[in-house]
Coordinates of C-alpha atoms in Angstrom, one line a residue:
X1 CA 48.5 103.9 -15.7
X2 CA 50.9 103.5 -18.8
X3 CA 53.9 106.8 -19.0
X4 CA 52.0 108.0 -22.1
X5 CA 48.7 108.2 -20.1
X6 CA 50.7 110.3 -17.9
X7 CA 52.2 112.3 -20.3
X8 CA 48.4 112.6 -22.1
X9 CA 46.9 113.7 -18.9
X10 CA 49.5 116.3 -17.7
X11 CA 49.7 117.9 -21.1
X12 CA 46.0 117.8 -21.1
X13 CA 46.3 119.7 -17.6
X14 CA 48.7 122.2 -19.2
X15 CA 46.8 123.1 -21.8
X16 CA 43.7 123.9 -19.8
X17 CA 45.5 126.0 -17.6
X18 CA 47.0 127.8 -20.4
X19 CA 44.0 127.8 -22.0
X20 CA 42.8 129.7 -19.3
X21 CA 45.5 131.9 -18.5
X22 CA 44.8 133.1 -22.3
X23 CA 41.7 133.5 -22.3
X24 CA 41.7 135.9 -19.4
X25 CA 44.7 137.8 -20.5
X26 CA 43.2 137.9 -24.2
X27 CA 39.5 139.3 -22.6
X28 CA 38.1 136.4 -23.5
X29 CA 36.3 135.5 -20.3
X30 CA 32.3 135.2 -21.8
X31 CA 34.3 132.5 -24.1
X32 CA 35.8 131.1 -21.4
X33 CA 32.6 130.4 -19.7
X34 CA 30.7 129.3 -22.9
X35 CA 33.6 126.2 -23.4
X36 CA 33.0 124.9 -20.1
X37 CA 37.0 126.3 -19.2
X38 CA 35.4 128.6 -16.4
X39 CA 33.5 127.7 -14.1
X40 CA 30.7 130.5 -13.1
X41 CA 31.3 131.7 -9.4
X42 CA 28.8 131.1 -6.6
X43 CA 28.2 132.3 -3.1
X44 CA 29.4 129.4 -0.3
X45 CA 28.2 131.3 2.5
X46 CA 27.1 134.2 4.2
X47 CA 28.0 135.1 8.0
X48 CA 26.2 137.7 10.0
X49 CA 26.9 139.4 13.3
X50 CA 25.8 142.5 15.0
X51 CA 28.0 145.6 15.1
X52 CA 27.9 149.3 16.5
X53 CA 23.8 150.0 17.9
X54 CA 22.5 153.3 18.4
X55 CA 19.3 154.5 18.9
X56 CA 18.3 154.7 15.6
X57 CA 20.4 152.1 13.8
X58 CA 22.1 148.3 14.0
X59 CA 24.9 147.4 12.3
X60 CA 24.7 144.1 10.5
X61 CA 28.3 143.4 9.8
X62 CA 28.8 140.4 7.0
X63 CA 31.1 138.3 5.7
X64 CA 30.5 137.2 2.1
X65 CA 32.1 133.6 1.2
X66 CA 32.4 134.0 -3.0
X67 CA 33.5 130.5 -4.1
X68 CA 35.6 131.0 -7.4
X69 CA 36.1 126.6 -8.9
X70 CA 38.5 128.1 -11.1
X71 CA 42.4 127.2 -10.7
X72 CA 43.1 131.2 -11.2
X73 CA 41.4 134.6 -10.0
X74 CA 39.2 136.1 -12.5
X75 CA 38.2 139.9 -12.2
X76 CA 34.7 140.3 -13.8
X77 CA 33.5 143.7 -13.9
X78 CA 29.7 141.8 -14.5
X79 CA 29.8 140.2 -11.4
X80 CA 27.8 141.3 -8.4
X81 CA 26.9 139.5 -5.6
X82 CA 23.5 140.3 -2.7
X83 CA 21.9 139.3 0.1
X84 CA 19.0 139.7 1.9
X85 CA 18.5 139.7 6.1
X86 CA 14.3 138.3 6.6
X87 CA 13.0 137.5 9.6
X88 CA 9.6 135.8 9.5
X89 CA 9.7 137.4 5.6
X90 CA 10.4 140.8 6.8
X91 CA 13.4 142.3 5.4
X92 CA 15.4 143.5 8.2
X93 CA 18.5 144.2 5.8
X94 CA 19.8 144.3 2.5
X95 CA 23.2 145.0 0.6
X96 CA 26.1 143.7 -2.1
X97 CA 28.5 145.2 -3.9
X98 CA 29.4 145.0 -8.0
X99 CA 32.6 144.3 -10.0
X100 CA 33.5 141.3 -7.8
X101 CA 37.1 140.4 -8.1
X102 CA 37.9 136.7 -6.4
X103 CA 40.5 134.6 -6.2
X104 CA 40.9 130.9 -6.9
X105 CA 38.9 129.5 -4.3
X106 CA 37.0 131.0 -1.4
X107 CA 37.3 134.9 -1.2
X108 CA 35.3 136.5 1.8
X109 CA 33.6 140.0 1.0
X110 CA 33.5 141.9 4.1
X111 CA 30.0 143.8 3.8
X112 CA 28.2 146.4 6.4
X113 CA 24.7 147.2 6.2
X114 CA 22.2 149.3 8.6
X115 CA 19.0 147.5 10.2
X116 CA 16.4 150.3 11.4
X117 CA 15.6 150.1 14.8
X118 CA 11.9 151.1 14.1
X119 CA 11.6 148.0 12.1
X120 CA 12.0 145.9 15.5
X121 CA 8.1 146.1 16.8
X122 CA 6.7 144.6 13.3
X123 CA 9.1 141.8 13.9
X124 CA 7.8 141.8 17.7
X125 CA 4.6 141.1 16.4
X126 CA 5.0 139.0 14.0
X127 CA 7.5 136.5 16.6
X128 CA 4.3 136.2 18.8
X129 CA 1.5 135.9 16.1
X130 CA 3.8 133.0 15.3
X131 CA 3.7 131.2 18.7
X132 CA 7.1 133.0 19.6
X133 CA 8.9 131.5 16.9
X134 CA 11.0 133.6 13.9
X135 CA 12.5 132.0 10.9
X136 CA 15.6 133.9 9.5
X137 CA 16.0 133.9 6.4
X138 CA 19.3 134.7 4.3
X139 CA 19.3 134.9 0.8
X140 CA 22.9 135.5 -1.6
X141 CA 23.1 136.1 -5.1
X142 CA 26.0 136.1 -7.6
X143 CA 24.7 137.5 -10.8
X144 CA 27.2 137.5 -13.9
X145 CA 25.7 140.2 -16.2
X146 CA 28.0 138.7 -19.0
X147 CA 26.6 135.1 -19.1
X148 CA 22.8 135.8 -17.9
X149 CA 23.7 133.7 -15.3
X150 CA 23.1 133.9 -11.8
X151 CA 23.7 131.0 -8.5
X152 CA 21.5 131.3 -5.5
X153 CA 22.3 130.6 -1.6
X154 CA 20.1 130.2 1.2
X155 CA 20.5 129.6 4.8
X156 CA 17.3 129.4 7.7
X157 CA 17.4 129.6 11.5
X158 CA 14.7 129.4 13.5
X159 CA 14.3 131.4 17.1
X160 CA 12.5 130.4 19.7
X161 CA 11.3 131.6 22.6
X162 CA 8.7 131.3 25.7
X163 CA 8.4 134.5 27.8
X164 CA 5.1 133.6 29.6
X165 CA 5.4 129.6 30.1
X166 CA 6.9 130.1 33.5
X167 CA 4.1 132.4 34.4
X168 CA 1.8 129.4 34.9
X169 CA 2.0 127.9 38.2
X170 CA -0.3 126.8 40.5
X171 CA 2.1 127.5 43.7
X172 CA -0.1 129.1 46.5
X173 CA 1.5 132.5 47.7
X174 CA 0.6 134.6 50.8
X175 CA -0.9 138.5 50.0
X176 CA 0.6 140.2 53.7
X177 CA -1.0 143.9 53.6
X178 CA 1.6 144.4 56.3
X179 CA -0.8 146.8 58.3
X180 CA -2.2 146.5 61.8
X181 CA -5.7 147.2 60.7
X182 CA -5.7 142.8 59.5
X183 CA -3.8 139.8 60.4
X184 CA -1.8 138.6 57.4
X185 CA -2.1 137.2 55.5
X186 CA -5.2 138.5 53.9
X187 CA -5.3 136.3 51.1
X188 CA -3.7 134.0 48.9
X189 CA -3.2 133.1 45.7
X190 CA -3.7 129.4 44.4
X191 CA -3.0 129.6 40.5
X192 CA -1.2 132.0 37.9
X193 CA -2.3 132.2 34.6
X194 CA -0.8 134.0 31.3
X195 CA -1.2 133.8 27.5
X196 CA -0.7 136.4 25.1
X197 CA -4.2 138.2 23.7
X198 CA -5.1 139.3 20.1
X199 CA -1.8 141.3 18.8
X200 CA -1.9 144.5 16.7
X201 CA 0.3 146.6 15.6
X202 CA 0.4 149.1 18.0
X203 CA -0.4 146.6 21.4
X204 CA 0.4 143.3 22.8
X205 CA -1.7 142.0 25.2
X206 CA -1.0 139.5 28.2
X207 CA -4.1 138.1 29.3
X208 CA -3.6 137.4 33.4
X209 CA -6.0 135.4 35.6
X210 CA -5.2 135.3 39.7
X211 CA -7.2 132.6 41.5
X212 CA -7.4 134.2 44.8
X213 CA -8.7 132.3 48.5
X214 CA -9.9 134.3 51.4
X215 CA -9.4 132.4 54.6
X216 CA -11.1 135.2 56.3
X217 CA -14.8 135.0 58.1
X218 CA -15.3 138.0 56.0
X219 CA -15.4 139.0 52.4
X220 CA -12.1 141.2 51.2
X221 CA -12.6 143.6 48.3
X222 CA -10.0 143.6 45.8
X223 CA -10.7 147.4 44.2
X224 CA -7.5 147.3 41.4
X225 CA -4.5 145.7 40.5
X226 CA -2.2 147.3 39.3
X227 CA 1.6 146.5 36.9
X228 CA 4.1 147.2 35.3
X229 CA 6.0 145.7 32.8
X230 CA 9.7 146.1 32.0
X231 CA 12.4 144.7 29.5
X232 CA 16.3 145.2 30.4
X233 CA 14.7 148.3 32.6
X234 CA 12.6 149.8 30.1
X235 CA 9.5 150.2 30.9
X236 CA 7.0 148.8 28.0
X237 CA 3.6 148.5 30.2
X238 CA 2.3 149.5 33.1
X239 CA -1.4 150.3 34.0
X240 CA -4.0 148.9 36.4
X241 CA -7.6 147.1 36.1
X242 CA -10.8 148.9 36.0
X243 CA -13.0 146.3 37.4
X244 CA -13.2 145.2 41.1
X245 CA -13.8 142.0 42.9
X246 CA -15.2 140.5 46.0
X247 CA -13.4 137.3 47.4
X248 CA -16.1 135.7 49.6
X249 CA -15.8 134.5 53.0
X250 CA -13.5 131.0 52.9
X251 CA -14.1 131.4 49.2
X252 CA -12.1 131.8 45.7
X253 CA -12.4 134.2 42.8
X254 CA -10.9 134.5 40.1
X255 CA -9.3 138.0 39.1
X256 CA -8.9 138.5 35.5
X257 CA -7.2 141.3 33.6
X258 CA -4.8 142.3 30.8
X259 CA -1.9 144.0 30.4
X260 CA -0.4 145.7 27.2
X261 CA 2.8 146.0 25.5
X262 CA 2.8 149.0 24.0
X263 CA 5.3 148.2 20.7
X264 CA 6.6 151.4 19.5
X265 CA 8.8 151.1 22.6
X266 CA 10.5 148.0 22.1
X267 CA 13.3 149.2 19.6
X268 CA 14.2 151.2 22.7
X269 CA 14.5 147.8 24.6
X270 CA 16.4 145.8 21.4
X271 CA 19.4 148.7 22.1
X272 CA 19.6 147.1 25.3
X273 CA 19.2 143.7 24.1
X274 CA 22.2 144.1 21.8
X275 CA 24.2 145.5 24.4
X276 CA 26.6 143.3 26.4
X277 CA 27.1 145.6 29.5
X278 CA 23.4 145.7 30.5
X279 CA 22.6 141.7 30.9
X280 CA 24.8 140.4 28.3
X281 CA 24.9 140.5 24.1
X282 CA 20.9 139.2 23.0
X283 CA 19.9 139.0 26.7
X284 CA 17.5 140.4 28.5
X285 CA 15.5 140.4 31.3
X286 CA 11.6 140.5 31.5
X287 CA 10.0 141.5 34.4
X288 CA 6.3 141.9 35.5
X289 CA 5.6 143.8 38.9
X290 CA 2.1 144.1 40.5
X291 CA 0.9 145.5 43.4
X292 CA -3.1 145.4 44.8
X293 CA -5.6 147.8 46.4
X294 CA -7.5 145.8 48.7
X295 CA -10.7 147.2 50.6
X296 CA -10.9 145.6 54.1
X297 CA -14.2 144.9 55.6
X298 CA -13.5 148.4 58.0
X299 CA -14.0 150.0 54.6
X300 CA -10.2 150.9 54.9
X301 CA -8.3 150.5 51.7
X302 CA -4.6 149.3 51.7
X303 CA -2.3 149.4 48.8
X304 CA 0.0 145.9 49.0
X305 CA 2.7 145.3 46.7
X306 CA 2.2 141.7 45.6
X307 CA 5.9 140.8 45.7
X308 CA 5.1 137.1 45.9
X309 CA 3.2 137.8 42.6
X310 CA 6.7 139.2 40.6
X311 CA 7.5 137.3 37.5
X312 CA 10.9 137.6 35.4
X313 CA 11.6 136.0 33.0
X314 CA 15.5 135.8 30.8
X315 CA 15.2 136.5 27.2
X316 CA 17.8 135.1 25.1
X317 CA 18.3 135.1 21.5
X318 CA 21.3 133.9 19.0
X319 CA 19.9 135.3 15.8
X320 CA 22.7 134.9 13.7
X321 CA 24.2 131.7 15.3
X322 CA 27.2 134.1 16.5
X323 CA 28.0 130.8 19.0
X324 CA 30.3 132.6 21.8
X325 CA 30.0 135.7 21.2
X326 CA 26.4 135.3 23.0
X327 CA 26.0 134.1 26.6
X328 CA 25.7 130.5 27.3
X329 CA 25.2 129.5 23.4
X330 CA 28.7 127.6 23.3
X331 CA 28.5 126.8 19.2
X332 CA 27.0 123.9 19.8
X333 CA 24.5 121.9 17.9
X334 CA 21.5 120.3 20.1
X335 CA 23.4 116.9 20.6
X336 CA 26.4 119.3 22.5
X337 CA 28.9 118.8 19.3
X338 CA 31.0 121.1 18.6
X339 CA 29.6 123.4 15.9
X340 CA 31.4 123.7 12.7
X341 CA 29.1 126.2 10.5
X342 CA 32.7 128.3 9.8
X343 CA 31.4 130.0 6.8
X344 CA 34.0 128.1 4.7
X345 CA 31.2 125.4 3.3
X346 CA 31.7 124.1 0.0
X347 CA 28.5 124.2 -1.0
X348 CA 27.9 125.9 -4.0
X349 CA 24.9 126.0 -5.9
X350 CA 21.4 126.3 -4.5
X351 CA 23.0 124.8 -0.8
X352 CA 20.4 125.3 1.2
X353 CA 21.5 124.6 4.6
X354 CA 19.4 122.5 6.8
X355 CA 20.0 123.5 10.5
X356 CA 16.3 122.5 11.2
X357 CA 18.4 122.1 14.9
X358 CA 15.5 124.6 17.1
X359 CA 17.4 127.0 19.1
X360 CA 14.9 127.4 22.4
X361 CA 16.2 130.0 23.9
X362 CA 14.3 130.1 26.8
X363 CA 14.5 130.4 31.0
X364 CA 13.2 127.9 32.6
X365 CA 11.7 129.3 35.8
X366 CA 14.1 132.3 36.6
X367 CA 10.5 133.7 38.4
X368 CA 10.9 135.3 41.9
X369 CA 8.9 132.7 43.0
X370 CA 11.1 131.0 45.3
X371 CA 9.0 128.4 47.2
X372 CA 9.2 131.4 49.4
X373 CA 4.7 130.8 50.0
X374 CA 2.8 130.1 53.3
X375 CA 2.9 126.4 54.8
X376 CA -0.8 127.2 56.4
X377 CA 0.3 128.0 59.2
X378 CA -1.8 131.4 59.0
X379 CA -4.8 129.0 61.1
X380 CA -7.0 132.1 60.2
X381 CA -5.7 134.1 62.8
X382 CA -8.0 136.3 64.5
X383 CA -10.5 135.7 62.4
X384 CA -13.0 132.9 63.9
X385 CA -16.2 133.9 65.7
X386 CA -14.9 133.1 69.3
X387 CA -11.9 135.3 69.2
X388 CA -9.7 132.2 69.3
X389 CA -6.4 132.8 67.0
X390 CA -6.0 128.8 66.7
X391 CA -9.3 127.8 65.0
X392 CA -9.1 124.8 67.1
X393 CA -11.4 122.5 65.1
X394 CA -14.5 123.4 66.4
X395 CA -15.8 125.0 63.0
X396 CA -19.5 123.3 62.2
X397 CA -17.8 121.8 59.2
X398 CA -15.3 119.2 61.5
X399 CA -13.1 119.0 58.4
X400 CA -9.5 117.9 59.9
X401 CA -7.8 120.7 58.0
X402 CA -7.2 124.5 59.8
X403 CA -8.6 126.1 56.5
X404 CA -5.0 126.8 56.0
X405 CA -4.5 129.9 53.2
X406 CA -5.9 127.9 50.5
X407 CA -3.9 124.9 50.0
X408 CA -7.3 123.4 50.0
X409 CA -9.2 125.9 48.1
X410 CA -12.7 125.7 48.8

């Protein structure tokens, strides 16, 4: 480039500048703007966390990112900027502030709104009408009154989850009524079953199915099963079946019943969630306890806790991609890089980021059930026509198995 280029260009550079410096000195800003000097700010991004909880409220602390592409701070008293907190399209939060004043370059907005507690259950519901899945959804503004003008920003997450996958197993576990009116153990149970029912408002059901053997020479009665559901300790079911069943002789039933969530309890439970002293900050434990009135053929009636039977689950969440300040989500994307969503993008206009990365927070089998179940070597104790606790073969049916607690389900 030729010295008078040079020259040109620098003097060119001048005069902008001081064109500008004018300009905003003189009041002259909607001029400014109208040339093409001024460049109309935008929002770059927007960075969520969770603050103070109480039993009411949750703090949604955020940091504004207000991108400013001019080479000097401009205060406009038209300004303002928003934003909006959605989670599958319900608002969970909104704020923003008026008579914006940024510098050159990115200014951050610090920003504190409230998110009701009793808002959490129609989120609950809408998570598992979705097939456990939520999309948040954050939506910006900056809106200069003066110019009629007005840039968007938008940024989506989604949440995953899978509280009842685990729940399904097909591991046989022992019932032991632990009483000497029977020989454990009475019976077992083949397969687990669980899928959530038809959701309303107010309930949400778990549909349960036990497949349950008796290796018994007589029929048991099971007359109620019973559970209880918790979250983090708080209890959000409990209840017990109204229909009874008879497990045949060397047979198998299956026992089906439902439990129900009763939602206007869970903002209790997302206080817990939130807080990192009870399992950790957006952890939580889900736990399902049953126990089983079982009718022997005496016409006694025991009450067993089926402790083989309990299921928990670890709920985990990183709603606003916080990274390390939740446990075990490192701020890493799903090829383990190292995450670099800083807030200070330099997206501008309409940036719609595309973290399409799913964040499955889920356990993956922290159930109770610890391969802890019977081997068969029950051999139907005490229960074969001769007295003999060995069940030596001799059955009519020859079969080279001991009918050994259902591994073989008849």
């Amino acid at each position: 480039m030729k010295s008078g280029d040079v020259l040109a260009t620098l003097a060119s550079s001048k005069l902008r500048i001081a064109l500008v410096g004018l300009l905003v000195v003189g009041g002259g800003v909607g001029g400014a703007f109208a040339l093409g000097i001024l460049g109309v700010p935008s929002v770059a991004a927007v960075d969520n966390t969770f603050g103070d909880v109480t039993n009411e409220t949750t703090a949604i602390e955020t940091d504004l990112v207000v991108s400013n592409p001019n080479p000097v701070g401009v205060g406009l008293s038209g300004v303002s900027v928003n934003y909006t907190v959605s989670m599958n399209d319900i608002e969970m939060a909104q704020g923003g502030r008026e008579g914006v004043r940024v510098g050159a370059g990115n200014s951050t907005i610090p920003l504190e709104t409230d998110l009701r507690n009793d808002e959490i259950p129609a989120w609950w519901v809408s998570h598992v009408r979705n097939g456990e899945r939520t999309d948040v959804r954050i939506d910006a503004t900056a809106t200069s009154e003066r110019l009629g003008r007005s840039v968007d920003f938008s940024r989506d997450r989604e949440i995953q989850t899978d509280l009842l996958g685990a729940f399904n197993s097909d591991e046989t576990r022992p019932v032991n009524a632990d009483s000497a009116l029977t020989d454990d153990p009475v019976l077992y149970v083949n397969e687990t079953r669980g899928e959530w029912g038809s959701v309303s408002e107010a309930e949400t059901p778990i549909d349960m199915a036990f497949d349950v053997y008796n290796p018994n020479l007589e029929p048991y009665a099971i007359t109620e099963i019973g559970y209880e559901v918790t979250m983090n300790g708080v209890e959000v079911a409990s209840g017990q079946t109204e229909e009874g069943y008879v497990i045949p002789s060397r047979g198998t039933e299956t026992v089906e019943f439902t439990t129900a969530i009763q939602n206007d309890r869970l903002d209790e439970w997302w206080v817990t969630h939130l807080d990192e002293e009870v399992h950790g900050h957006q952890v939580s434990q889900l736990r399902i306890d049953f126990h089983a009135v079982i009718e022997l053929p005496s016409g006694d009636e025991v009450t067993v806790p089926l402790d083989e039977l309990t299921y928990e689950e670890t709920i985990e969440t990183d709603i606003f991609d916080e990274g390390d300040d939740v446990r075990e989500t490192e701020g890493t994307d799903s090829d383990g890089n190292e995450s670099t969503d800083d807030g200070s993008e330099d997206s501008t206009d309409d940036n719609t980021s595309d973290d399409d990365s799913t964040v499955d927070n889920t356990s993956d089998g922290d159930s109770t059930d610890d391969g802890n179940t019977s081997d068969g070597d029950s051999t139907d104790d005490g229960n074969t026509s001769d007295g003999d606790s060995t069940d030596d073969g001799s059955d009519d049916d020859d079969d080279d198995d001991d009918d050994d607690g259902g591994v073989l389900p008849v």
